[in-house]
Each structure stands twice: as C-alpha cells, then as structure tokens.
PDB file of C-alpha atoms in Angstrom:
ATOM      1  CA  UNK A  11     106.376 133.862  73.356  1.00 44.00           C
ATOM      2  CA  UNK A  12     103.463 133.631  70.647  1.00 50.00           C
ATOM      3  CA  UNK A  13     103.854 129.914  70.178  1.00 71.00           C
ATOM      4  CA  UNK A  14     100.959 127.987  71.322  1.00 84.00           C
ATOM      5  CA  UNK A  15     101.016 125.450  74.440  1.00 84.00           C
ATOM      6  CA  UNK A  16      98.936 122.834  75.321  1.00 87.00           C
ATOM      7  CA  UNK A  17      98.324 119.456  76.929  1.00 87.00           C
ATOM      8  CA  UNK A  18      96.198 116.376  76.935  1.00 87.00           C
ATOM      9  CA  UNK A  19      94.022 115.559  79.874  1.00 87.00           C
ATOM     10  CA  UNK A  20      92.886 111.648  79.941  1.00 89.00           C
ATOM     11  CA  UNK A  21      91.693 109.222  82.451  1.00 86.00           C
ATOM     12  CA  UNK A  22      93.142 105.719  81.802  1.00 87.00           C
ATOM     13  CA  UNK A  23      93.644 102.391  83.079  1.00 87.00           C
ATOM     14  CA  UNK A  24      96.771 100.389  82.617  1.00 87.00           C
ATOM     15  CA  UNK A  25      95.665  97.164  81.880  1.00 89.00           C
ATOM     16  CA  UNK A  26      98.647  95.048  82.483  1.00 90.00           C
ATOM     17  CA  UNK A  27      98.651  96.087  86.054  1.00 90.00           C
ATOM     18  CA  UNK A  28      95.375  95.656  86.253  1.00 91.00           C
ATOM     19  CA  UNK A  29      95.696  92.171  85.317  1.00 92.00           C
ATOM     20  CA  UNK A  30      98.995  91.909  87.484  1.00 93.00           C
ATOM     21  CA  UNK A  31      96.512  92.735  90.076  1.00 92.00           C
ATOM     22  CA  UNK A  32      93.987  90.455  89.621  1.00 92.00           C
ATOM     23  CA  UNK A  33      96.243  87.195  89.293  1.00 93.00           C
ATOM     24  CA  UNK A  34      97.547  89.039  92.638  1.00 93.00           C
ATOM     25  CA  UNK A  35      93.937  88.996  94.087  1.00 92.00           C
ATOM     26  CA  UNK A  36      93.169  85.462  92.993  1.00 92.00           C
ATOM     27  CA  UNK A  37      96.533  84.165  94.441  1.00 92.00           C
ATOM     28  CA  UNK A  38      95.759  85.702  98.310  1.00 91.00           C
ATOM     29  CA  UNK A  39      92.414  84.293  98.049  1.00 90.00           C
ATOM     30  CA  UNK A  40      93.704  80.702  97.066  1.00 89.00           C
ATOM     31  CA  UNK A  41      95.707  81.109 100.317  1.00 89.00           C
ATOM     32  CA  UNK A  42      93.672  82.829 102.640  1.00 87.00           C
ATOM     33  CA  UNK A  43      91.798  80.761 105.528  1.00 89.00           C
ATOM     34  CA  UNK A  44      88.368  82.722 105.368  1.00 84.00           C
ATOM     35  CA  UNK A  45      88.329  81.870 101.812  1.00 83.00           C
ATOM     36  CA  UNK A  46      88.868  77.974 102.453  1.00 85.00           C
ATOM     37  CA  UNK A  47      86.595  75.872 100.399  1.00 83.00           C
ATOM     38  CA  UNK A  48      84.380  78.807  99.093  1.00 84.00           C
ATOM     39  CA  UNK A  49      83.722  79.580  95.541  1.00 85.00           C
ATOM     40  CA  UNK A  50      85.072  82.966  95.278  1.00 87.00           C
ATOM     41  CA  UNK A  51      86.574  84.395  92.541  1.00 89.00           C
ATOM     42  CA  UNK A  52      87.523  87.269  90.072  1.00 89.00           C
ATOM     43  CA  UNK A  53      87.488  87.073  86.139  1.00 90.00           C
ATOM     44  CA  UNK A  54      88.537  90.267  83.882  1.00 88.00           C
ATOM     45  CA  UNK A  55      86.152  90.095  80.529  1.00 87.00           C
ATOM     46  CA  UNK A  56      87.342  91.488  78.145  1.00 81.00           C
ATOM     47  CA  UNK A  57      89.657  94.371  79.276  1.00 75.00           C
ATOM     48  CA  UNK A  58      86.092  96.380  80.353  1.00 83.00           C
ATOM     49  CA  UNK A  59      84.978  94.638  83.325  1.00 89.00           C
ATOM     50  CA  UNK A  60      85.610  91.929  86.170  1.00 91.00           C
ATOM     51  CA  UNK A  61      83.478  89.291  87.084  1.00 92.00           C
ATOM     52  CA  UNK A  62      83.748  88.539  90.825  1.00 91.00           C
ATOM     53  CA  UNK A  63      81.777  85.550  92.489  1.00 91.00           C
ATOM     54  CA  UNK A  64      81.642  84.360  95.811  1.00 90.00           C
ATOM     55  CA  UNK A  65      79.313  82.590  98.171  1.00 89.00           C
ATOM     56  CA  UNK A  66      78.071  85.145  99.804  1.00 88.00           C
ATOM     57  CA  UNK A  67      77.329  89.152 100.310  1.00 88.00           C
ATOM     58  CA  UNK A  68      80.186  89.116 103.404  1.00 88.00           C
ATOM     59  CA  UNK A  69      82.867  87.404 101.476  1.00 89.00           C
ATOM     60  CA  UNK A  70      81.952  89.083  98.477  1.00 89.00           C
ATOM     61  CA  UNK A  71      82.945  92.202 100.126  1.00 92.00           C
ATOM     62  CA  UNK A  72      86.246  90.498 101.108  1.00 91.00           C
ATOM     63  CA  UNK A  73      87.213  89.645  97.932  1.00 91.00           C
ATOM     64  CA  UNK A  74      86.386  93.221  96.633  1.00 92.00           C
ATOM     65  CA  UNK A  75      88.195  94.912  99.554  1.00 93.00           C
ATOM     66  CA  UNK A  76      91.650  92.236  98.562  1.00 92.00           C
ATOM     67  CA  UNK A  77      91.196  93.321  95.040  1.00 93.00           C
ATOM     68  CA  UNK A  78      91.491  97.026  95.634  1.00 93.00           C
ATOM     69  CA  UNK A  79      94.444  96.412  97.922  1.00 94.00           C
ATOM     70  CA  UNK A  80      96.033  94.837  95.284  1.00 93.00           C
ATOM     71  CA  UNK A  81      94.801  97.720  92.731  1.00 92.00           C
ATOM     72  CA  UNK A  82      96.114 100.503  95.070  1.00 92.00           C
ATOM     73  CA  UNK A  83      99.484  98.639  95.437  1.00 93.00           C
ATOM     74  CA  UNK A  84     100.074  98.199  91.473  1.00 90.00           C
ATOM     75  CA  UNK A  85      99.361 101.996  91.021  1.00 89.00           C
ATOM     76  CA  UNK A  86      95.346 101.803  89.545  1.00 87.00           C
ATOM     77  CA  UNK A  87      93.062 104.147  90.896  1.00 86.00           C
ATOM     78  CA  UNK A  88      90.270 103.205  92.213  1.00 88.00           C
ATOM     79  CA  UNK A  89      87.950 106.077  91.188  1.00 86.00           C
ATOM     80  CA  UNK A  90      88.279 104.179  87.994  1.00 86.00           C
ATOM     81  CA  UNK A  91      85.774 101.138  88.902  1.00 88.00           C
ATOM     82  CA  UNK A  92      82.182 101.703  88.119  1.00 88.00           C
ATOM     83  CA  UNK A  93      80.287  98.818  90.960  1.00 90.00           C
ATOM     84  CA  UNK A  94      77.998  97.271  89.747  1.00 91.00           C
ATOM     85  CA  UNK A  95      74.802  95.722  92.375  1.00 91.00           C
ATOM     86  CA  UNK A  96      75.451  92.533  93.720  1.00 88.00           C
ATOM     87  CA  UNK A  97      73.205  89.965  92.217  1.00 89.00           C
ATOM     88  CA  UNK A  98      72.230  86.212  92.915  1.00 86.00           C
ATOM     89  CA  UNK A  99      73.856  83.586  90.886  1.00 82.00           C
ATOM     90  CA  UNK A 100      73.570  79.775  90.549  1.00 82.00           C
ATOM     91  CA  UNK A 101      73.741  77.535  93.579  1.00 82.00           C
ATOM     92  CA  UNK A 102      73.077  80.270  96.253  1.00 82.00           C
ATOM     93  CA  UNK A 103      76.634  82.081  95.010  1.00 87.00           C
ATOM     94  CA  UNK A 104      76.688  85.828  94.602  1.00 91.00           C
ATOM     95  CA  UNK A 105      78.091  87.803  91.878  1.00 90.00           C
ATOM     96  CA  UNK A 106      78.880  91.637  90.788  1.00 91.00           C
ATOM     97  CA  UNK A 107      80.539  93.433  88.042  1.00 93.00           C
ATOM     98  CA  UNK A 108      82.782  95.930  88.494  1.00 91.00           C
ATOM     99  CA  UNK A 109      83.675  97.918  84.809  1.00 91.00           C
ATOM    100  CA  UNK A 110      86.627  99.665  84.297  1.00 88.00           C
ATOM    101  CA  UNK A 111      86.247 103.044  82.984  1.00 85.00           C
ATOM    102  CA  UNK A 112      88.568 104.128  80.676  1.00 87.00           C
ATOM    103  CA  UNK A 113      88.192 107.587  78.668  1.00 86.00           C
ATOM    104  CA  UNK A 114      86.160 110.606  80.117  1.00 84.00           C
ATOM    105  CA  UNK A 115      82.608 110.703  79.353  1.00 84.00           C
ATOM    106  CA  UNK A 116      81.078 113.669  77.911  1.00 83.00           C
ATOM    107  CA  UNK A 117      79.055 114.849  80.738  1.00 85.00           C
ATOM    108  CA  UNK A 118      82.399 114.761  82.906  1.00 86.00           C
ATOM    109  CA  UNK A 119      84.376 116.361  80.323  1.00 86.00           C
ATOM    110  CA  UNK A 120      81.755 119.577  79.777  1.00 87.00           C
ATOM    111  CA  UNK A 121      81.929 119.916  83.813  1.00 86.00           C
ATOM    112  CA  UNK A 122      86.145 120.077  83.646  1.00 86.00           C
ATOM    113  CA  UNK A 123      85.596 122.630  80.868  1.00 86.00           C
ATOM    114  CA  UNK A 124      83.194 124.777  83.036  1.00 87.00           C
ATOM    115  CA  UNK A 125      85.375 124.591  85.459  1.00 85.00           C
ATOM    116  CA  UNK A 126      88.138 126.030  83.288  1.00 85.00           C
ATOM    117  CA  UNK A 127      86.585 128.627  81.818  1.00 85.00           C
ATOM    118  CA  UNK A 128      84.589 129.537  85.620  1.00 84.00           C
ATOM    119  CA  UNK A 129      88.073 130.049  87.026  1.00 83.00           C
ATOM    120  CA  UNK A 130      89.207 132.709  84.351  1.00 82.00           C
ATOM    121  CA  UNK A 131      92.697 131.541  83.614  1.00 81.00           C
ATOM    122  CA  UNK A 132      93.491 132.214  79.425  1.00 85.00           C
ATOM    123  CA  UNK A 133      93.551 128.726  78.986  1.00 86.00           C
ATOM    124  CA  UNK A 134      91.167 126.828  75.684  1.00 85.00           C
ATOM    125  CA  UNK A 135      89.605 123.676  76.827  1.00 86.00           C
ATOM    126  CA  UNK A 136      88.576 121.626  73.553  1.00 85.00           C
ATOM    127  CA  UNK A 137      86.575 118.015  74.040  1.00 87.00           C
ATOM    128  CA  UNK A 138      88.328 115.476  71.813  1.00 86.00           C
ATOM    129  CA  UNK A 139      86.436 112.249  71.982  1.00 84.00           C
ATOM    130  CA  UNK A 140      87.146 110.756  75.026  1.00 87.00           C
ATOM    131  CA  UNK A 141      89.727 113.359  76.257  1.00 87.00           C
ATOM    132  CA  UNK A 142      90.932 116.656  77.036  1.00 88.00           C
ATOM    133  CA  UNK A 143      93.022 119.372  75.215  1.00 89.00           C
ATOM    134  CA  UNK A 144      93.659 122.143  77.385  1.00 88.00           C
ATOM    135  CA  UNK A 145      96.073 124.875  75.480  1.00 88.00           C
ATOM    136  CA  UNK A 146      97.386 128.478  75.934  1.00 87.00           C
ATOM    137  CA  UNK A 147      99.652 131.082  75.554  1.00 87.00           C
ATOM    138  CA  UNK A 148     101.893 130.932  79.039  1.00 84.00           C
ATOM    139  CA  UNK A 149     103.106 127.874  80.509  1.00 83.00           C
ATOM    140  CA  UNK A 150     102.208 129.204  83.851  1.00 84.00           C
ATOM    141  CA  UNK A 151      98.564 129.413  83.239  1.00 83.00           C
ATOM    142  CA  UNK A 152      98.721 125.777  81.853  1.00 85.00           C
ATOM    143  CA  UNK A 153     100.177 125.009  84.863  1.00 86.00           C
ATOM    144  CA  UNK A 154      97.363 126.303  87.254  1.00 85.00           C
ATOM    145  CA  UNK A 155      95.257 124.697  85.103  1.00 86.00           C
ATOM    146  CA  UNK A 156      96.499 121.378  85.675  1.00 85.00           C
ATOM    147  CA  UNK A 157      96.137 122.570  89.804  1.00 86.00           C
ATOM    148  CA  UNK A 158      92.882 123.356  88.853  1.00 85.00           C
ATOM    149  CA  UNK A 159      91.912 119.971  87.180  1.00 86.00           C
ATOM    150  CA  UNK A 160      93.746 117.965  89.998  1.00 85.00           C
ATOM    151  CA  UNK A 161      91.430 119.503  92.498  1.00 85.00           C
ATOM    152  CA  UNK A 162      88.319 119.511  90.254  1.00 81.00           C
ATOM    153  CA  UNK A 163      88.615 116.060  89.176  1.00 79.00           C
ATOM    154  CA  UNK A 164      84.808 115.120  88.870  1.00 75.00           C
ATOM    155  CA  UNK A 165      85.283 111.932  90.747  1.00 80.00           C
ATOM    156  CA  UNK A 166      87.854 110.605  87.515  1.00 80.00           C
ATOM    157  CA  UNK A 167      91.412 109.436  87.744  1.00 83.00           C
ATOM    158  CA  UNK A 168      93.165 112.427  85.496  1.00 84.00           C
ATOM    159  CA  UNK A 169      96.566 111.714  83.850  1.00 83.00           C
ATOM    160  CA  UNK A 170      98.342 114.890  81.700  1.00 84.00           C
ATOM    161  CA  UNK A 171      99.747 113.859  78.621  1.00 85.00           C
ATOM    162  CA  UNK A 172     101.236 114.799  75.150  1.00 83.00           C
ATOM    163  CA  UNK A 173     102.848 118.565  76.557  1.00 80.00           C
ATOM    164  CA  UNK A 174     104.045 120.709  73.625  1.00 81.00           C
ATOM    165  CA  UNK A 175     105.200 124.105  73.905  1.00 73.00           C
TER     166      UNK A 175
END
C-alpha cells in the first residue's frame, strides 16, 4: 500500500441554515409575549455577521439564547460565533454583533498541527489557506488522526472533507 492518503480538515458554516435559522429566530420572537412591543431583532450582513438589537441587556440575552436554539436545531455549531460586546444604540436600544467564522485561522491551524506531530502518529499536516490537509501512508493512522483532531479541536467546529486513498 504505497499510495498516498489524505484528507481535508475545515471549519464551515452552512449558510442556508443559518439563514433558515434566523427567519426561525425572528418568527418566535414576533410571537413570543416577553418580546411584545419591544424592538428586538436579528439581521445577517452580509453572510459574516448578525446584527441583533433589542431594548435592553436582559432581552438581548433572550433573543441570543432563541437564536442559538434555533442554530443548534438546524445543525450550526455554535463554537462558530465570535460575540461581539454589547453596545448602546439609538433611543436607549442595545445592540451586538455576533460574526460567523468560517475557515480556520492560522494561529488555530499551527496549534492542530502541533498537536499532530506532538502525538507521533506518521501522519503530514500541511496549512492550506484557510484549511487543513492531513495525509499518510495507512488509513488507520489517518483515522486516529481524525480522533485526535475531534478531541483537540481548539475551540473550532471541524468538518473532514475531500478523503482520497
């Protein structure tokens, strides 16, 4: 078995579910009766970042708390939202930005190589812009590797893609 095997580590966000999601959010807030008459609401800029706005800190948190429901029931992780701090806006509302992160950033993608090459399995780990190429000999090692990554995740949301053997 000389042939080479490898994999593609990523950390992405599906947008459409994310946006599934947020008409979701907007919906249970337009019904709720702790939301009646209040200003609250969410706004995805472009496909980077949501802009949520409510009157205050408390029901700020609400609407935060219904939007990750509604996240974690369409199948987005939520390791993948970056908070921003809450901030005052116009007539006494509040407002914070949440941005979605999509890719892995460099710093997070040396630390999943170090912790490759730490654990000694004969596996290459190769940054590739904003992703991962792990490759190898033997399936088996790629496999642990993956178990390794899973545990290791440095706080992302890791999907393995594009297998070839």
């Amino acid at each position: 078995m000389a042939s080479e095997c490898s994999f593609d580590v990523v950390s992405k966000v599906d947008m459409a579910e994310v946006k599934n999601a947020v008409a979701q959010a907007m919906k249970e807030i337009s019904q709720r009766y702790d939301f009646k008459g209040s200003a609250s609401e969410i706004e995805l800029k472009d496909d980077a970042s949501l802009h949520l706005k409510s009157d205050d800190e408390v029901k700020l948190k609400a609407v935060v708390d219904v939007l990750q429901s509604k996240l974690f029931k369409r199948g987005v992780s939520i390791k993948n939202l970056e908070y921003g701090k809450v901030e005052a806006a116009t007539k006494g509302t509040v407002r914070q930005e949440i941005k979605l992160l999509q890719g892995i950033p460099g710093e997070k993608a040396k630390g999943l190589v170090k912790v490759l090459k730490d654990s000694k399995l004969k596996v290459q780990a190769a940054i590739q812009g904003d992703q991962l190429r792990v490759s190898g000999k033997n399936k088996d090692d790629l496999q642990e590797a993956m178990a390794l990554l899973k545990k290791n995740d440095q706080g992302l949301e890791l999907q393995f893609t594009n297998f070839r053997s």
